[in-house]
Tab-separated table of C-alpha atoms in Angstrom:
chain	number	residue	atom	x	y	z
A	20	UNK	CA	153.931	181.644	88.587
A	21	UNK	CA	154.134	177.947	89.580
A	22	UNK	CA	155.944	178.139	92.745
A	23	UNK	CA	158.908	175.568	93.710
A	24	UNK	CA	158.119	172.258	93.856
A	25	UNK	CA	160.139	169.204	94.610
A	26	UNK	CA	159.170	164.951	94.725
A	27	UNK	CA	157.367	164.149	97.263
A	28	UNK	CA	155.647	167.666	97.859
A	29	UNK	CA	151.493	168.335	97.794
A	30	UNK	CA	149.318	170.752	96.922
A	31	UNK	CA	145.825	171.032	96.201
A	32	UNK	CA	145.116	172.885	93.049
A	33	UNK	CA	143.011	175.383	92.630
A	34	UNK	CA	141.894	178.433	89.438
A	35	UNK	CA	140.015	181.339	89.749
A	36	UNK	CA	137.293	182.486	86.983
A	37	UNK	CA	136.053	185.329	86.057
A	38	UNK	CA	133.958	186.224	84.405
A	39	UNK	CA	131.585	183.452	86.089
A	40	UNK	CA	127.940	182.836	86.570
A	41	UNK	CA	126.761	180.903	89.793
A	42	UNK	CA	125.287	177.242	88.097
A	43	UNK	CA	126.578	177.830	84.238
A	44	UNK	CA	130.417	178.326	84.835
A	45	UNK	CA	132.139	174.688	85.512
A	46	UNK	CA	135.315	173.444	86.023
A	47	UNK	CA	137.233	169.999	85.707
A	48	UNK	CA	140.975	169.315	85.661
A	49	UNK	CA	143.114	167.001	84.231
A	50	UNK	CA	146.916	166.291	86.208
A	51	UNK	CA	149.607	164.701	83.356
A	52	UNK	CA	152.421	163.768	84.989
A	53	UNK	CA	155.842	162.330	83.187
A	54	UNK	CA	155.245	158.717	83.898
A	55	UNK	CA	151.391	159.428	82.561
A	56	UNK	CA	151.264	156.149	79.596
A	57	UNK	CA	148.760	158.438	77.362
A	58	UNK	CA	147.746	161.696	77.185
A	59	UNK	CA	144.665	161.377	78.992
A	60	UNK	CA	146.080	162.649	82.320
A	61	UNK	CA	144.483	161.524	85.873
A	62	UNK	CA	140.948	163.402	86.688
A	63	UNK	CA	141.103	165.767	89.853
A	64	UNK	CA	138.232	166.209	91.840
A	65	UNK	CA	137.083	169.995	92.539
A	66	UNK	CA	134.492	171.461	94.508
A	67	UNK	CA	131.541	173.434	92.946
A	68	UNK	CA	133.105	176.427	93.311
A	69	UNK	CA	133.248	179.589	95.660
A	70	UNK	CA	133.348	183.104	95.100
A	71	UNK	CA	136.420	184.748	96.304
A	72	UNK	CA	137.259	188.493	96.006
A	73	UNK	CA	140.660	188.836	94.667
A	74	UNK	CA	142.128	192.285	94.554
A	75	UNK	CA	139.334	193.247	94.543
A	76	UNK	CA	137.806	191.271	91.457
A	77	UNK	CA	134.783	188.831	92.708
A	78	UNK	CA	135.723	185.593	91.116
A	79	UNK	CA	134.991	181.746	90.842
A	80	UNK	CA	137.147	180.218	92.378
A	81	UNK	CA	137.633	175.951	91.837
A	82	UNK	CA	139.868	173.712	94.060
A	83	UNK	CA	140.628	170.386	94.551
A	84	UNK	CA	138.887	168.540	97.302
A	85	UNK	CA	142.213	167.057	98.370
A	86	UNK	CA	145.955	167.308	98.134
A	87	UNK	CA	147.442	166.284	95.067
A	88	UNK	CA	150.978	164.574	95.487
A	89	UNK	CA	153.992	164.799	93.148
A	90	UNK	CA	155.761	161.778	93.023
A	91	UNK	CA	157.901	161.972	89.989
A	92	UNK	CA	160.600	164.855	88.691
A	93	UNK	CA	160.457	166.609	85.796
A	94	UNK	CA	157.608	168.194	84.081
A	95	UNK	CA	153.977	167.972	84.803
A	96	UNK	CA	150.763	169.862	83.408
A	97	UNK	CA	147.886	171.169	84.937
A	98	UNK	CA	144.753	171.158	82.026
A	99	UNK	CA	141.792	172.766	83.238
A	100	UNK	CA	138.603	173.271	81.094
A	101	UNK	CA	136.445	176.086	82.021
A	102	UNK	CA	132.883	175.212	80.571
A	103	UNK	CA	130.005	177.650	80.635
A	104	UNK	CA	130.427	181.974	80.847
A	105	UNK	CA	134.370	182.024	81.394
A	106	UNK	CA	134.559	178.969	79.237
A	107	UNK	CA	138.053	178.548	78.900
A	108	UNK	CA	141.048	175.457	78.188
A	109	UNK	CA	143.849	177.218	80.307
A	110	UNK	CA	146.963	174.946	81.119
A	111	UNK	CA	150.031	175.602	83.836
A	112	UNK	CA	153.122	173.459	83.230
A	113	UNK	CA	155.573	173.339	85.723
A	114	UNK	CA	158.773	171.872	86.968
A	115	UNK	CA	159.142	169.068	89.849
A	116	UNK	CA	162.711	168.609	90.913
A	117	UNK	CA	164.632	165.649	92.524
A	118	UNK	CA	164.588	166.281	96.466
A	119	UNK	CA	168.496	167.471	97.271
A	120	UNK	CA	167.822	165.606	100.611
A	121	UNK	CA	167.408	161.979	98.996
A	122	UNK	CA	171.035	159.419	100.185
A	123	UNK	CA	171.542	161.931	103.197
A	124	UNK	CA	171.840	161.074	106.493
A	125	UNK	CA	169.150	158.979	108.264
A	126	UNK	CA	169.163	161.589	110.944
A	127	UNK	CA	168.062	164.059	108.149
A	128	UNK	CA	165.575	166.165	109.680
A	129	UNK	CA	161.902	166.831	107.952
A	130	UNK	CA	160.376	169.591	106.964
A	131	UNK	CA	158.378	169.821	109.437
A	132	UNK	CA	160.424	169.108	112.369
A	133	UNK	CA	162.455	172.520	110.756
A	134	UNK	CA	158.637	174.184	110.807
A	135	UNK	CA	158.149	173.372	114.362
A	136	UNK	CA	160.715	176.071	115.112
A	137	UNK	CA	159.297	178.505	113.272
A	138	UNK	CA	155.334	177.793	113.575
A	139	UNK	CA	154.434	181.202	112.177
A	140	UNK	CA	156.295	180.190	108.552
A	141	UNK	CA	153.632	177.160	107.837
A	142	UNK	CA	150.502	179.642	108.104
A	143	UNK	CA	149.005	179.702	104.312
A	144	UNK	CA	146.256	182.353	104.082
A	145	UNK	CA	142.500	180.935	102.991
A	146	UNK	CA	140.075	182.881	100.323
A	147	UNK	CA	137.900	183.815	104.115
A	148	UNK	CA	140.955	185.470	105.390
A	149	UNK	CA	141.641	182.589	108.443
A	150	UNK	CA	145.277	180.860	107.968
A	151	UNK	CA	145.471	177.427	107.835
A	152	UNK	CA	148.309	175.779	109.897
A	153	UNK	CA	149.499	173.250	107.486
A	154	UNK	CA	152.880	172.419	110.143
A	155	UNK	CA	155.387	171.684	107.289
A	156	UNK	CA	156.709	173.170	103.883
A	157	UNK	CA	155.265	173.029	100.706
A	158	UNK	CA	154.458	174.585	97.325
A	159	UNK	CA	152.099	176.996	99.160
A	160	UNK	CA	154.235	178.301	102.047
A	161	UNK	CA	156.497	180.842	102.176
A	162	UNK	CA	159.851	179.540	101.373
A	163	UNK	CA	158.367	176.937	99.797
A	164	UNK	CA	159.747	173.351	100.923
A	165	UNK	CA	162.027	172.953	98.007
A	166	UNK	CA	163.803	176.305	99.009
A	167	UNK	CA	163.480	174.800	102.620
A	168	UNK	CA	164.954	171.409	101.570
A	169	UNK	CA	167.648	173.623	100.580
A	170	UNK	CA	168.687	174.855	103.811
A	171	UNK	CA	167.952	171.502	105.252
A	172	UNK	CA	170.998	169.845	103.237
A	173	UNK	CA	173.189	172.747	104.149
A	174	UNK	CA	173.056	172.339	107.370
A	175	UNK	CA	173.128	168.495	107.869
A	176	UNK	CA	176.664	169.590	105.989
A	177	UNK	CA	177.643	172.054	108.722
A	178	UNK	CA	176.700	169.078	111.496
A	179	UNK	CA	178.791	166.515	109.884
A	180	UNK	CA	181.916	169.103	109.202
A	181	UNK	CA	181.755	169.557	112.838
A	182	UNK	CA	181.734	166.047	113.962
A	183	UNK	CA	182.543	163.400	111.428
A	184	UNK	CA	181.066	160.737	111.146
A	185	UNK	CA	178.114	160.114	114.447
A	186	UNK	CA	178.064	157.280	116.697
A	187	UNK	CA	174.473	156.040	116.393
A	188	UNK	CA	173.038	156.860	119.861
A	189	UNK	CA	173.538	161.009	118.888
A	190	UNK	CA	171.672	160.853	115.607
A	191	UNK	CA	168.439	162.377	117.539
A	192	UNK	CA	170.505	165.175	118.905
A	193	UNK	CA	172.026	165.881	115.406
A	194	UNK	CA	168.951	165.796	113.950
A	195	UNK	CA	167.607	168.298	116.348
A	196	UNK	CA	170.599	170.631	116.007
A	197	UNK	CA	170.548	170.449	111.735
A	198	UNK	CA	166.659	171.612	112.325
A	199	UNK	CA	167.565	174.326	114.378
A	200	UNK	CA	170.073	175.223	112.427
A	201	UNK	CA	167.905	175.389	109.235
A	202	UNK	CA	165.025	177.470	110.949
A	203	UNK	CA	167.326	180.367	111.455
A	204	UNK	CA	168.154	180.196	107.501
A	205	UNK	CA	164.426	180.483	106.980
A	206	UNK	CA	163.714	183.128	109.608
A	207	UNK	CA	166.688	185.215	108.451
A	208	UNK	CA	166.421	184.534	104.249
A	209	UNK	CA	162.813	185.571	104.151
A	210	UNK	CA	162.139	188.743	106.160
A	211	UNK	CA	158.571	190.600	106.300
A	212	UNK	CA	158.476	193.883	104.449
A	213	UNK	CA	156.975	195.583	107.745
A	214	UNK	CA	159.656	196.365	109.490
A	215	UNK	CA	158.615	195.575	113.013
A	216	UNK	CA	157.414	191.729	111.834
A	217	UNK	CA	161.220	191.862	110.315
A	218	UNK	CA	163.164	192.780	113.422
A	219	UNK	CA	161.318	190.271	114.730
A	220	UNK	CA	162.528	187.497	112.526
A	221	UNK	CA	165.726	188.665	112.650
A	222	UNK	CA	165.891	188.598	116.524
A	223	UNK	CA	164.239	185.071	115.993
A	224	UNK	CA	166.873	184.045	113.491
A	225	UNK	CA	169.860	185.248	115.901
A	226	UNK	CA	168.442	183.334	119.119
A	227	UNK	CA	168.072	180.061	116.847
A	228	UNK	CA	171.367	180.217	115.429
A	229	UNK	CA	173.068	180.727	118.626
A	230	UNK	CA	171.164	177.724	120.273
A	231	UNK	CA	172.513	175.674	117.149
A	232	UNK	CA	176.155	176.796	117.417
A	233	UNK	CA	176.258	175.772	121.510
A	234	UNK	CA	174.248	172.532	120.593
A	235	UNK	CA	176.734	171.761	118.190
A	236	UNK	CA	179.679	172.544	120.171
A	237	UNK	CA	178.637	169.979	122.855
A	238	UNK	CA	177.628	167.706	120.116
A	239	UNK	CA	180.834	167.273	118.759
A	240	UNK	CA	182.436	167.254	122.102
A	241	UNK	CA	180.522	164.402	122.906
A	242	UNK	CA	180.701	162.231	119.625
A	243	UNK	CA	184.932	162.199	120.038
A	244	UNK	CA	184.441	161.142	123.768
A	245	UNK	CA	182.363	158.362	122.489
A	246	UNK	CA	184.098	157.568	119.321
A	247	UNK	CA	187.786	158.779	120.054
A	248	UNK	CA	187.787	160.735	117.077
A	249	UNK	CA	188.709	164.331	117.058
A	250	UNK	CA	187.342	165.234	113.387
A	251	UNK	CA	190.209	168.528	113.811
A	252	UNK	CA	192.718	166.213	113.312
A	253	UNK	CA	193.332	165.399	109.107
A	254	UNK	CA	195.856	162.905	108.247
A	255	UNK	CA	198.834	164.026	107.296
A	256	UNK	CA	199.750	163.505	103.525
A	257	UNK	CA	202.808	160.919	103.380
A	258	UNK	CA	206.249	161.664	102.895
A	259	UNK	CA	207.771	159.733	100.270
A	260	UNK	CA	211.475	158.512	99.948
A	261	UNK	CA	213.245	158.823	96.825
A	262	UNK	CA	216.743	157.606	95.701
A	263	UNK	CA	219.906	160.228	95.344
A	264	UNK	CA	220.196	161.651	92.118
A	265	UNK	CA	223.309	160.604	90.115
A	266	UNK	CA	226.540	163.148	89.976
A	267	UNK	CA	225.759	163.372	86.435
A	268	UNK	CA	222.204	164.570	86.917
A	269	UNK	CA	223.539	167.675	87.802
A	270	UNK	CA	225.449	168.677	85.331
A	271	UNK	CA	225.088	171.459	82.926
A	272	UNK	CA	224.258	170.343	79.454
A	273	UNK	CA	226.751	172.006	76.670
């Protein structure tokens, strides 16, 4: 399964092969994406391949020597062509949605200012067991950064009920707050099955959400002493004045 991916998001793909032979099995990949003009596709570079085990199946396993970067929605398509014992033409089409972040605020935190807060959530395991520390969301990480992206937009939202609109010179400190506020989503919508890494990240997710809640409190205390605004206070809908009826409007009809 393709996991969640939104514009602006990398990966680097990767296939494993079995079964392979060392020097006969070969890989290349082609990456359509919906602006492609033809059906060619772009080429992807892999490496020669490394053998992985994989529950525990040895396999071949091809990846692309760098990130690949999605800068269009809709669908794309993954062609590989397996060449050699294995030989194979598999394909993997999958979705790339519109970031839900794009015309927010300019103070709109990143993904990775939200993964700072949470530096265990960016570690994506590598086929020699290590993690590798990629400090940010993506289609690799658990949530992914579209999921995180999510939770980003929901709580530049609960900043902006809070306050209004923000004189300039806070934006920083609402930025800081939102991220806060969407680390504790992540670290309480995606608990560990073992239950001591779980009461963990719920313990985590309590601390950052409490930290958010007093941050905004003073944030919004501070933005009406600047501004003069108190965003409590909604208008009150107008009264309107309308003429007496006539006598005759009251009458019964027969």
């Amino acid at each position: 399964m393709i996991p969640d991916l939104t514009v602006g998001d990398s990966e680097r793909p990767w296939i494993d092969v079995h079964p392979y032979e060392i020097g006969s099995t070969q890989a290349t990949l082609a990456l359509h994406s919906p602006d492609d003009p033809d059906e060619t596709g772009t080429d992807v570079p892999l490496d020669s391949g490394v053998e992985a085990e994989v529950d525990g199946l040895m396999v071949l396993r091809f990846a692309a020597t760098s990130l690949v970067r999605y800068a269009a929605p809709r669908w794309w398509v993954k062609s590989w062509k397996i060449i050699g014992v294995g030989a194979s033409e598999p394909f993997e089409r999958f979705f790339v949605a519109r970031s839900p972040l794009a015309g927010g605020p300019e103070w709109t935190p990143t993904r990775a200012r939200v993964a700072s807060y949470v530096p265990s959530r960016p570690l994506v395991p590598a086929p020699d067991g290590s993690n590798v520390d990629l400090m940010t969301f993506d289609a690799t990480t658990r949530p992914t950064g579209a999921q995180v992206d999510l939770h980003i937009a929901d709580a530049v939202r609960w900043v902006t009920d809070a306050t209004g609109e923000l004189d300039a010179v806070l934006h920083e400190s609402a930025t800081a707050v939102a991220a806060i506020r969407a680390a504790a989503f992540v670290e309480l919508g995606y608990g560990e099955r073992d239950k001591g890494m779980r009461d963990t990240a719920n313990q985590t997710s309590d601390r950052l959400f409490k930290q958010a809640d007093q941050m905004l409190a003073a944030l919004a205390a501070r933005n009406e002493a600047l501004t003069g605004v108190d965003p409590a206070v909604f208008e009150v809908m107008p009264v309107y004045s309308f003429p007496s009826p006539s006598p005759y409007g009251d009458r019964d009809l027969p």
